[in-house]
Coordinates of C-alpha atoms and ligand atoms in Angstrom, one line a residue:
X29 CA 0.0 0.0 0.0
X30 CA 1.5 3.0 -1.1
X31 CA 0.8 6.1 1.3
X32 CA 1.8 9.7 1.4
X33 CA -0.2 11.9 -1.6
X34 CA -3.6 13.0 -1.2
X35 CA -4.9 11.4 -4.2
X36 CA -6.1 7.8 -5.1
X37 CA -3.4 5.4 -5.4
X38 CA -3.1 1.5 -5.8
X39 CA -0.2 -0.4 -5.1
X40 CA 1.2 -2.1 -8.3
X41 CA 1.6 -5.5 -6.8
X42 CA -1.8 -5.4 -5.3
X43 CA -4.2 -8.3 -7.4
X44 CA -7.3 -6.3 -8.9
X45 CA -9.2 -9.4 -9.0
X46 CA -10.1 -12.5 -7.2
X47 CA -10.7 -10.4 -4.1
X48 CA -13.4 -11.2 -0.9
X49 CA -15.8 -9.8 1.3
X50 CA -14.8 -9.2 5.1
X51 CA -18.1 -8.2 7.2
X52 CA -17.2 -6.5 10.7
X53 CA -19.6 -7.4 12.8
X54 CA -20.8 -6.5 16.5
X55 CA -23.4 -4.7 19.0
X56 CA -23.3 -0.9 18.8
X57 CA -20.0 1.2 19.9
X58 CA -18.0 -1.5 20.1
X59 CA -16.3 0.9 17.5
X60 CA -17.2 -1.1 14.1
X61 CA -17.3 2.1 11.5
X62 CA -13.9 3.1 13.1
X63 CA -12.3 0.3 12.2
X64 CA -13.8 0.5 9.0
X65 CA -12.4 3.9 7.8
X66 CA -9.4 3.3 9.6
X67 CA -8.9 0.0 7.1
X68 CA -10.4 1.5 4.0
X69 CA -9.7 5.6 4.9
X70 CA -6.2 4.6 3.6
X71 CA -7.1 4.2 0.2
X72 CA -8.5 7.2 -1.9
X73 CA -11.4 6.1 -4.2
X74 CA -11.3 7.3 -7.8
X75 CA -14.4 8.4 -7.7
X76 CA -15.3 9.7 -3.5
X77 CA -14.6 12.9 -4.9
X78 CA -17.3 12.8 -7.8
X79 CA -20.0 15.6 -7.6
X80 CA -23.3 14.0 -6.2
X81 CA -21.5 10.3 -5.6
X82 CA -21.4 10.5 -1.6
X83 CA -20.9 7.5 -0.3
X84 CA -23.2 5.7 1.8
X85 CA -19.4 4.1 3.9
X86 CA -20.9 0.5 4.3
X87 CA -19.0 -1.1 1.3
X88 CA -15.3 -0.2 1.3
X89 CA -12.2 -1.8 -0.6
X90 CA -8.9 -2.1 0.8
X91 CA -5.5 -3.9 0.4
X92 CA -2.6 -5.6 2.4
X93 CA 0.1 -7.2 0.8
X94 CA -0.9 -7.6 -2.2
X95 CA -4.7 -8.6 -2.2
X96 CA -7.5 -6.5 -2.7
X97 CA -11.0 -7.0 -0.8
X98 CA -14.2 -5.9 0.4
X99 CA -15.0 -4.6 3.7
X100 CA -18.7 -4.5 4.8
X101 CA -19.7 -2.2 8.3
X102 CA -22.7 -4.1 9.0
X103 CA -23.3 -0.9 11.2
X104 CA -24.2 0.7 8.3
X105 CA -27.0 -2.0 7.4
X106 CA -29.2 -1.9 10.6
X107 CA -29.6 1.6 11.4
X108 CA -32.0 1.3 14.0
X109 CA -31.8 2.3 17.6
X110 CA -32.2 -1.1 18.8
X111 CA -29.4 -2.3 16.6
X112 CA -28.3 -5.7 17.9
X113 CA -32.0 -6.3 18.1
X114 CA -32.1 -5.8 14.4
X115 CA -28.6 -7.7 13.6
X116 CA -29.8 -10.4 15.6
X117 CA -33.3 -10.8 13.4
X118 CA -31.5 -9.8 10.3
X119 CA -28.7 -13.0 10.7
X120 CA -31.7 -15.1 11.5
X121 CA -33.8 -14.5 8.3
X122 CA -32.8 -16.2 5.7
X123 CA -33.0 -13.8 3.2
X124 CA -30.4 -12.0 4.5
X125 CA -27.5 -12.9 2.9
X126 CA -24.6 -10.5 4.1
X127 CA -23.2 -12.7 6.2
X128 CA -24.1 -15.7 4.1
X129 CA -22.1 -14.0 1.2
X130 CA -19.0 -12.9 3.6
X131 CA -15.9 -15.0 3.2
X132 CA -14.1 -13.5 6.6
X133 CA -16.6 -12.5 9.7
X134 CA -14.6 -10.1 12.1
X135 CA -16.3 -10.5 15.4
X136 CA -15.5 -7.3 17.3
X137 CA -16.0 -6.5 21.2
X138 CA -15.3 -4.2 23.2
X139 CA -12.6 -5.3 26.0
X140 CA -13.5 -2.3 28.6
X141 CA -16.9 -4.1 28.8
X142 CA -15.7 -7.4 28.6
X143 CA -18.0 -9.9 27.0
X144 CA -21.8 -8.8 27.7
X145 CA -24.9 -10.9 27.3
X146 CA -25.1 -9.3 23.9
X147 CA -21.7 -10.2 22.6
X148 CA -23.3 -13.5 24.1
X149 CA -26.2 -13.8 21.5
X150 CA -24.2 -12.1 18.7
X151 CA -21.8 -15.3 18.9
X152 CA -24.6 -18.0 18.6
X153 CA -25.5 -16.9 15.8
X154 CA -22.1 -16.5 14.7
X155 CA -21.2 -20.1 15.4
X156 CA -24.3 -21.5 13.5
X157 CA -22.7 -19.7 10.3
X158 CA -19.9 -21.6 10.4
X159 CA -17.8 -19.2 8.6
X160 CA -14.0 -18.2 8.8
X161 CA -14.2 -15.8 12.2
X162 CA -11.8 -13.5 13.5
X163 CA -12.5 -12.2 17.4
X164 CA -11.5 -8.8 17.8
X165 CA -11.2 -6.9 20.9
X166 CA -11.4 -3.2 20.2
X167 CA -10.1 -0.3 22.4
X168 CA -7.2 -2.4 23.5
X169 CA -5.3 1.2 24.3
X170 CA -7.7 1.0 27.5
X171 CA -6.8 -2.4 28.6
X172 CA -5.7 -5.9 27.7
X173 CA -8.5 -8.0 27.1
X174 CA -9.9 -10.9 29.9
X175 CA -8.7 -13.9 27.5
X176 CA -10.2 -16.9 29.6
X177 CA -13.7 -15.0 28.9
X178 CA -12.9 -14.2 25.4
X179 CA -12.2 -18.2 25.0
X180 CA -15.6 -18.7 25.8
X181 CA -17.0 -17.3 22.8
X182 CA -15.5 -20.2 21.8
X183 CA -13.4 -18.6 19.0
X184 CA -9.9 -18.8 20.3
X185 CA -7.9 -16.1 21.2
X186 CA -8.7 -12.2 20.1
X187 CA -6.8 -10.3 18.3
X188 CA -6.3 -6.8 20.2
X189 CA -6.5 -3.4 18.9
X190 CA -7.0 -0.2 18.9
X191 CA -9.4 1.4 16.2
X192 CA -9.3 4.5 17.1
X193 CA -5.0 4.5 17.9
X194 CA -4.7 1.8 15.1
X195 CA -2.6 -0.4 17.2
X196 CA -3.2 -4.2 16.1
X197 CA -4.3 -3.8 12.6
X198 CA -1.8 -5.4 10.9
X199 CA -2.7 -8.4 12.9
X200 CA -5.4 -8.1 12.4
X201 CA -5.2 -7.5 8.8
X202 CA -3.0 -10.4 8.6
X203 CA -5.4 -12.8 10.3
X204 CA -7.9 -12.0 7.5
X205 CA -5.5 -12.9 5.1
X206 CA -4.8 -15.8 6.4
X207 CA -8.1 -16.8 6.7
X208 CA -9.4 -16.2 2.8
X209 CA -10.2 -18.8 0.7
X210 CA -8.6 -19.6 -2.2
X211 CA -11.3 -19.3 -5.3
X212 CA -9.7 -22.4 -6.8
X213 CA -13.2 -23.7 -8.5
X214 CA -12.9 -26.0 -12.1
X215 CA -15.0 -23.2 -13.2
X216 CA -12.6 -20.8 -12.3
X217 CA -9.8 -22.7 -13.6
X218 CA -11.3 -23.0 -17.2
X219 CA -9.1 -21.1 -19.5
X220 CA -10.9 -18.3 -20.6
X221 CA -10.2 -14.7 -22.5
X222 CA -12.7 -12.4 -20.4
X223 CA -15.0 -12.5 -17.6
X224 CA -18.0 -10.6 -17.2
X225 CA -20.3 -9.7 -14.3
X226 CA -24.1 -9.0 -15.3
X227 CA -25.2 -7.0 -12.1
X228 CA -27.8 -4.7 -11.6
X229 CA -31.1 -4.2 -8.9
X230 CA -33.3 -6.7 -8.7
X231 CA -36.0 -6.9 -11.7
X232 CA -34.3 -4.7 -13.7
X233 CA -34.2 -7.7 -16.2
X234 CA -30.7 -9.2 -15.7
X235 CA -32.3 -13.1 -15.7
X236 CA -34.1 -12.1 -18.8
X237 CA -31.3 -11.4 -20.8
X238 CA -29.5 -14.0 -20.0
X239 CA -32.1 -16.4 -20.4
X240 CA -31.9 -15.1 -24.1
X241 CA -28.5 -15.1 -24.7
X242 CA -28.1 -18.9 -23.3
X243 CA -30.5 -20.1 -22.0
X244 CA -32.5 -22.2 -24.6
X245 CA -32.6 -23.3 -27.6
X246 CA -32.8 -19.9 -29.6
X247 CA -29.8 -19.0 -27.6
X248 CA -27.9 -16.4 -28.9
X249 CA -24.5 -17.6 -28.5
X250 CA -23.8 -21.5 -27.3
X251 CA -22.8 -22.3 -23.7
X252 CA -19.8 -24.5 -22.9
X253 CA -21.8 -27.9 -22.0
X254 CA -21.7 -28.7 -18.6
X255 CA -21.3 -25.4 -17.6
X256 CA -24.9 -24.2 -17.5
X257 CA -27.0 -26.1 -14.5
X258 CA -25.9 -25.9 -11.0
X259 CA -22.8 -23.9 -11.8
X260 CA -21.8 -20.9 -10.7
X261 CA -20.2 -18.9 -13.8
X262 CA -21.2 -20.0 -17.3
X263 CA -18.7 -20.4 -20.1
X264 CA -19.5 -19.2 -23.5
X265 CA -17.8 -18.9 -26.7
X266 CA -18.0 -16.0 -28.8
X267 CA -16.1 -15.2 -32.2
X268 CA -13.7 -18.1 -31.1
X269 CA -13.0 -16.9 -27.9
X270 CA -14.2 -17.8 -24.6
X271 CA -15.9 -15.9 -22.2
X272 CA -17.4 -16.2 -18.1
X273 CA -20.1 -14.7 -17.3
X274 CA -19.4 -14.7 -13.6
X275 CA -22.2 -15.8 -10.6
X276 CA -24.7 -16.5 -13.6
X277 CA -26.4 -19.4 -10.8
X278 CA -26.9 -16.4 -8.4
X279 CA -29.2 -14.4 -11.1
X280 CA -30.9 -17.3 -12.1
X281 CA -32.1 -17.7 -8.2
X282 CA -33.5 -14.5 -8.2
X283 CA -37.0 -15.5 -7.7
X284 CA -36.0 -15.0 -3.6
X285 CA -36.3 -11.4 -3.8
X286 CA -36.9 -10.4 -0.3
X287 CA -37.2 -7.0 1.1
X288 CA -33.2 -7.1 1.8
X289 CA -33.0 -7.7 -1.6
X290 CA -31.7 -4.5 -2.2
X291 CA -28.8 -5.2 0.4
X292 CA -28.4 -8.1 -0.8
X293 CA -28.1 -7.4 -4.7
X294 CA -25.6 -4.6 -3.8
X295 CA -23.1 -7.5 -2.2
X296 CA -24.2 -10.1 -4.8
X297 CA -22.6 -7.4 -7.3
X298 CA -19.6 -6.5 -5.3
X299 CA -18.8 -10.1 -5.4
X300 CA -19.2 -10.8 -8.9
X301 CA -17.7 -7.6 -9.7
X302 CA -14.6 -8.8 -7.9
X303 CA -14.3 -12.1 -10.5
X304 CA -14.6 -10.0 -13.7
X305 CA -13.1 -7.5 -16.6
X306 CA -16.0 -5.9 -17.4
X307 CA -18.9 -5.5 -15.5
X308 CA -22.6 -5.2 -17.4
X309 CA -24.6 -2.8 -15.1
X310 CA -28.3 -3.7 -16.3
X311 CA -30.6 -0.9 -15.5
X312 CA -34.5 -0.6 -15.9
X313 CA -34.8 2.3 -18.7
X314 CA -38.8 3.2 -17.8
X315 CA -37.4 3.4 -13.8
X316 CA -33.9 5.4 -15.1
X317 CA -30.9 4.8 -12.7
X318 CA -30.8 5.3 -9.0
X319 CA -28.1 6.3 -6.8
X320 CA -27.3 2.5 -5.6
X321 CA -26.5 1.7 -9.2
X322 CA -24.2 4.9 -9.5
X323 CA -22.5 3.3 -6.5
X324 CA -21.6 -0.1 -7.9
X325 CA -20.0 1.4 -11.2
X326 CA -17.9 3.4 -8.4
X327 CA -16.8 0.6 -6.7
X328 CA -16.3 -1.4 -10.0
X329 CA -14.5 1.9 -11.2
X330 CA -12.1 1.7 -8.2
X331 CA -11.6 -2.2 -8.4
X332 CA -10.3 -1.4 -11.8
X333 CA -12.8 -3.0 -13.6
X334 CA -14.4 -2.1 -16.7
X335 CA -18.1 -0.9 -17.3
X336 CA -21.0 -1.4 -19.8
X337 CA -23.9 0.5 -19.4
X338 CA -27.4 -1.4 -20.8
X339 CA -30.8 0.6 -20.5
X340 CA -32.9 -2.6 -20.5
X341 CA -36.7 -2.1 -20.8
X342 CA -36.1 0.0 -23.9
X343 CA -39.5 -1.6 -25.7
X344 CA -41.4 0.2 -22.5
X345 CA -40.5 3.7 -23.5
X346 CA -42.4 5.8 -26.0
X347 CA -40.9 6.9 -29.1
X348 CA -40.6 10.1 -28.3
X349 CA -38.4 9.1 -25.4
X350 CA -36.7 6.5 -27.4
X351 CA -35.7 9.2 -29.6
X352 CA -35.2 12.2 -27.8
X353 CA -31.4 12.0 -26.9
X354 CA -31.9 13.5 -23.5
X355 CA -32.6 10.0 -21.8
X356 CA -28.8 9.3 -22.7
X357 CA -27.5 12.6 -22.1
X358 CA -28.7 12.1 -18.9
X359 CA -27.4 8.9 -18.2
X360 CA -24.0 10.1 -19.5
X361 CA -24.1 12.7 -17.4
X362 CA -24.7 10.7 -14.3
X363 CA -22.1 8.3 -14.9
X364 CA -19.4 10.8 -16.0
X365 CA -16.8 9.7 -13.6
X366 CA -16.4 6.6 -16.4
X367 CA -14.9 8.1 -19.4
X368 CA -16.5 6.7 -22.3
X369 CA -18.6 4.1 -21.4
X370 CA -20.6 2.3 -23.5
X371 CA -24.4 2.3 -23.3
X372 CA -26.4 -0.4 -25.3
X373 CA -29.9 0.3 -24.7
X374 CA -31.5 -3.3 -24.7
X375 CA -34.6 -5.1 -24.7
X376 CA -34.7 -9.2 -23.7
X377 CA -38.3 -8.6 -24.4
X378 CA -37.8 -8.1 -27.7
X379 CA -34.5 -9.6 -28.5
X380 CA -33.0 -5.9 -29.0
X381 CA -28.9 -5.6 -29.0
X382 CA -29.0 -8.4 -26.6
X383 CA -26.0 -9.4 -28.5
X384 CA -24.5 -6.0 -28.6
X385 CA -23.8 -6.1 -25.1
X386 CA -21.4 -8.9 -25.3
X387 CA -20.1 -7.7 -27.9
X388 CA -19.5 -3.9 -26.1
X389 CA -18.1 -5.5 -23.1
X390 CA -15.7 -7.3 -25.1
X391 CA -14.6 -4.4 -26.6
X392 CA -14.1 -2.7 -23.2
X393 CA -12.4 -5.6 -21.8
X394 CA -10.0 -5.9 -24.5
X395 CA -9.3 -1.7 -24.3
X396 CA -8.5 -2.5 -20.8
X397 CA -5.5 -4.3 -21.4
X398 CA -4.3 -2.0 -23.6
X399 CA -0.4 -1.6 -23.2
X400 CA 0.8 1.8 -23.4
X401 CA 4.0 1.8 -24.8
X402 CA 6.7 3.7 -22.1
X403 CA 8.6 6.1 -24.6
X404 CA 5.0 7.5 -25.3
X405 CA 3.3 7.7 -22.7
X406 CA 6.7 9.6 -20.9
X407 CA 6.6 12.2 -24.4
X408 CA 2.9 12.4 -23.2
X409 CA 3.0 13.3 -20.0
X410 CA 6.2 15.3 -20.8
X411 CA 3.9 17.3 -23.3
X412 CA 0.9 17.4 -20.7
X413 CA 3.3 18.8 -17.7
X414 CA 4.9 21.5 -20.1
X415 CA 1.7 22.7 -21.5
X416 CA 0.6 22.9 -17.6
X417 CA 2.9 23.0 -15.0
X418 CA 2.3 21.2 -11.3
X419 CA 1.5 24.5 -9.0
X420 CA 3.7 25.5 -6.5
X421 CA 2.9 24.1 -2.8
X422 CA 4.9 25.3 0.4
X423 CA 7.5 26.7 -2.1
X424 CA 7.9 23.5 -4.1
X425 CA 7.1 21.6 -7.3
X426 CA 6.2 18.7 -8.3
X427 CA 8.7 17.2 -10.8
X428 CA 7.6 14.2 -12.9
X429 CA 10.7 12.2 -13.7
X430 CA 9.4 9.1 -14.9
X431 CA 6.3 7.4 -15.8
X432 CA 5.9 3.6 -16.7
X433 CA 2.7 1.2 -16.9
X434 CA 2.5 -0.9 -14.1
X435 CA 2.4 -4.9 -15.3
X436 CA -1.4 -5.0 -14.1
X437 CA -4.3 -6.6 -15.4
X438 CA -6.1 -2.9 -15.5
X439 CA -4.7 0.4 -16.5
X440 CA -2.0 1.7 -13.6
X441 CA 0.5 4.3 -14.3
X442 CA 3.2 4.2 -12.2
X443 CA 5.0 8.2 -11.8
X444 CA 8.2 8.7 -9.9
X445 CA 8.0 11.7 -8.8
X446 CA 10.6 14.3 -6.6
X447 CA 7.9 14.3 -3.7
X448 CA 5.1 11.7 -3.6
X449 CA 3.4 14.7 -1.0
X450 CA 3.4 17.2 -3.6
X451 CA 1.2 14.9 -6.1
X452 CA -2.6 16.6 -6.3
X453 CA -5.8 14.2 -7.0
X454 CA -6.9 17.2 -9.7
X455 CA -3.2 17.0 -11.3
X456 CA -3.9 13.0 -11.9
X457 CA -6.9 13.7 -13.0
X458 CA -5.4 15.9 -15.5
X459 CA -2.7 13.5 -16.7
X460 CA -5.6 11.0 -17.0
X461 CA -7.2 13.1 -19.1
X462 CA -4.2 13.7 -21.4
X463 CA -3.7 10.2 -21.2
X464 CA -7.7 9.0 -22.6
X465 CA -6.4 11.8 -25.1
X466 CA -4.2 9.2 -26.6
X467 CA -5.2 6.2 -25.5
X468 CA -9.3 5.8 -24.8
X469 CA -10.0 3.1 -22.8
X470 CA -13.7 3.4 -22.7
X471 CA -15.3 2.3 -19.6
X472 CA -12.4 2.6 -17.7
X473 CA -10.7 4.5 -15.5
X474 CA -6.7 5.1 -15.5
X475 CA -5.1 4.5 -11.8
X476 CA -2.2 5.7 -10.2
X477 CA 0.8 5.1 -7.7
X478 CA 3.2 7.6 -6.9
X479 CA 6.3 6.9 -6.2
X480 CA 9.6 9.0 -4.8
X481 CA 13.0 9.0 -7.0
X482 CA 15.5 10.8 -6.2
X483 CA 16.5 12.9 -9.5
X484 CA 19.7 11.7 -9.9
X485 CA 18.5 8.1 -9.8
X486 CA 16.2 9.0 -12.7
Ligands
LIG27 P1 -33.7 -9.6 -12.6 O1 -34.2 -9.6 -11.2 O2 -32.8 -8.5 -12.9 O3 -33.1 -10.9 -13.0 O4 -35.0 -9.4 -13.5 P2 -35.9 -10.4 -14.4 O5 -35.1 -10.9 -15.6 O6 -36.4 -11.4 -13.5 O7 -37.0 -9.4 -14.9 C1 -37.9 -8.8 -14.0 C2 -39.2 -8.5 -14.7 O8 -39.0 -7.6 -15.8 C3 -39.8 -9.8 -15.3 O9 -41.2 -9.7 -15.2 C4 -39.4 -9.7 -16.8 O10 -40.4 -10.3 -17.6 C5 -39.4 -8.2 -17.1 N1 -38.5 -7.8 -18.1 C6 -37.2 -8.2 -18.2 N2 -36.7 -7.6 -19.3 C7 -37.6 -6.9 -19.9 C8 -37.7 -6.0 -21.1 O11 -36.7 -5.8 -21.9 N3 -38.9 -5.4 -21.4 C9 -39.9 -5.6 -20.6 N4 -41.1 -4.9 -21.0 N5 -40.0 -6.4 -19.5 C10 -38.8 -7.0 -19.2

């Protein structure tokens, strides 16, 4: 993890794919949502600083050596006065799949209550899940946890930390690591060119169209047999190449819509989003896009993914909509912070650009991978920083005296730079700009890492 600049960063080694979900749960105050910015406060979203995109902080991605996950502050979910109340019915119900869909449960407490009747009930349930659990006792800076009680939670030993102070978070950190699986699936093993992620709200029509591009015998394109029922990603071939469409068996379930279905689509995306190039954000045309789907293109955005936007539903609009551009303007408009993306306005009603999509997201995926060749894009940015200088910040300038492309499945731009300090979020942006100028990668966004060299090493 590189740190230091004020602007969005990614280390180069970290893995943008093939990443988890790790819920922090817990009763109230135990100090869950400081933990959480803590962990995913040290990485700059792309996109946190897009007009009208505030973040609702439940979903967060961070890294540690190298691999990239999820975080989820169930805090954030139950927002209710009684909250453990609510946790406690929300793990019961079945239809509540955040914990169901979490690889890594940390179980936080707080040690300067010690463990209280709540904590109690919390862990029951915990146990029934049977899932990867990490005990952590918070506000350790106060005191070192009673570990013969903790023990009786029966999950072992805590991990201690401090939240707020940040003590213990490596460990912890470290633990969850340790403790995510490896995705190591025959599906996921199956060679393949691109992977994409159909993901959307719930009855926005995402089992439709995939019904009608595989699903029977008017199929649009042919599925890799034995790949279809039961599975969990389906392999198709298209123009000779193969493709996944990733957590196709989830969308097929959908008939368990629930009224945590928005919750749960929201993870069910993050999660496919985190096995995929591209990812095909499905929304309902005649309903136009709400905030929650400007949300998962920002978190694909800053997983490094790419995006395809499909309008589905088209056949339900007049013609007047149909035609008058504003309906795309609009939709262009409100997903700005992805350069270029392409829209394919679909209907699986009537069979309209249903292939289009595929064929969009291919294009996208393929864009993404893109090598920029080093004596260019070093003339480029050379040109870009002539044309418009780095300000001056407490008497100093940013110099830029070396830029390469990191060896990374999505766009990164590595800069060396005099003083990784002096580097502005607005000045990247900039770059990035004069970058697309060049090379376009539609539907994606360039990232960064900033790096110090001295001049003299340059
Ligand atoms: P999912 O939850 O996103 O998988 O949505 P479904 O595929 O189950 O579709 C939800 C509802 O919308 C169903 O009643 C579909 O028949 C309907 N639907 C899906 N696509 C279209 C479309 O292009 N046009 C119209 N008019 N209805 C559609």
């Amino acid at each position: 993890m590189q740190r230091g600049a004020g602007a969005w960063m990614w280390s180069d080694e970290a893995e943008h794919h093939g990443s988890a979900i790790v819920a922090l749960v817990g009763r109230p105050n135990v100090g869950k949502s400081t933990l959480f910015n803590r962990l995913v406060g040290r990485r700059h979203s792309i996109v946190d600083d897009q007009p009208g995109l505030t973040r609702d902080r439940i979903y967060g991605l961070t890294d540690w050596q190298g691999t990239l996950f999820t975080i989820v502050d169930t805090a954030g979910l139950v927002t209710d006065e009684h909250e453990t109340d609510v946790l406690l019915r929300a793990m019961q119900s079945q239809s509540h799949r955040v914990l169901d869909d979490a690889d890594v449960i940390c179980f936080m407490i707080d040690v300067r209550d010690g463990i209280t009747r709540e904590d109690e009930e919390i862990a029951e349930r915990l146990r029934k899940l049977a899932k990867p659990l990490i005990l952590v006792a918070n506000k350790g800076e106060a005191r070192f946890p009673d570990v013969t009680e903790c023990y009786r939670l029966g999950f072992g030993e805590p991990i201690v930390i401090s939240a707020l102070h940040g003590q213990g978070t490596g460990d912890l950190l470290d633990a969850v690591i340790e403790h995510l699986p490896e995705r190591s699936s025959a599906e996921e093993s199956t060679a393949v060119e691109y992977a994409f992620a159909i993901i959307g709200r719930p009855n926005v029509g995402k089992s439709s169209i995939l019904n009608a591009l595989v699903g029977d015998e008017r199929a649009l394109v042919s599925p890799i047999a034995g790949t279809t029922r039961d599975a969990i990603d389906t392999i198709i071939e298209m123009g000779g190449e193969r493709i996944r469409l990733v957590d196709t068996a989830g969308i097929r379930k959908h008939g368990a819509v629930s009224s945590n279905a928005e919750q749960y689509s929201v993870l069910r995306a993050l999660r496919a989003l985190q096995h995929c190039d591209v990812a095909i954000l499905v929304i309902d045309a005649n309903e136009g896009v709400v905030s929650q789907d400007r949300h998962v293109a920002g978190y694909a955005v800053d997983a490094g993914k790419g995006v395809v936007l499909v309008p589905n539903k088209w056949d339900l609009l007049d013609r007047e909509t149909r035609e008058d551009p504003a309906f795309l303007n609009q939709l262009r408009h409100d997903f700005s912070f992805i350069p270029g993306t392409p829209i394919v306005t679909a209907s699986a009603l009537e069979g309209r650009n249903l292939l289009k999509i595929l064929e969009s997201a291919r294009n996208v995926a393929e864009s993404r991978r893109t090598h920029m060749p080093t004596h260019m894009l070093n003339d480029l940015i050379r040109d870009a920083v002539a044309s418009h200088p780095p300000t001056i910040s407490r008497g100093r300038r940013l110099k830029i005296l070396y830029a390469t492309q990191a060896e990374a499945n999505a766009p990164t731009v590595v800069l060396f730079v005099n003083d990784p300090e002096l580097v502005h979020f607005s000045y990247l942006r900039y770059l990035e700009n004069r970058i697309r100028s060049v090379f376009a990668f539609p539907g994606v966004r360039i990232h960064f890492t900033v790096r110090k060299r001295h001049a003299d090493e340059a």
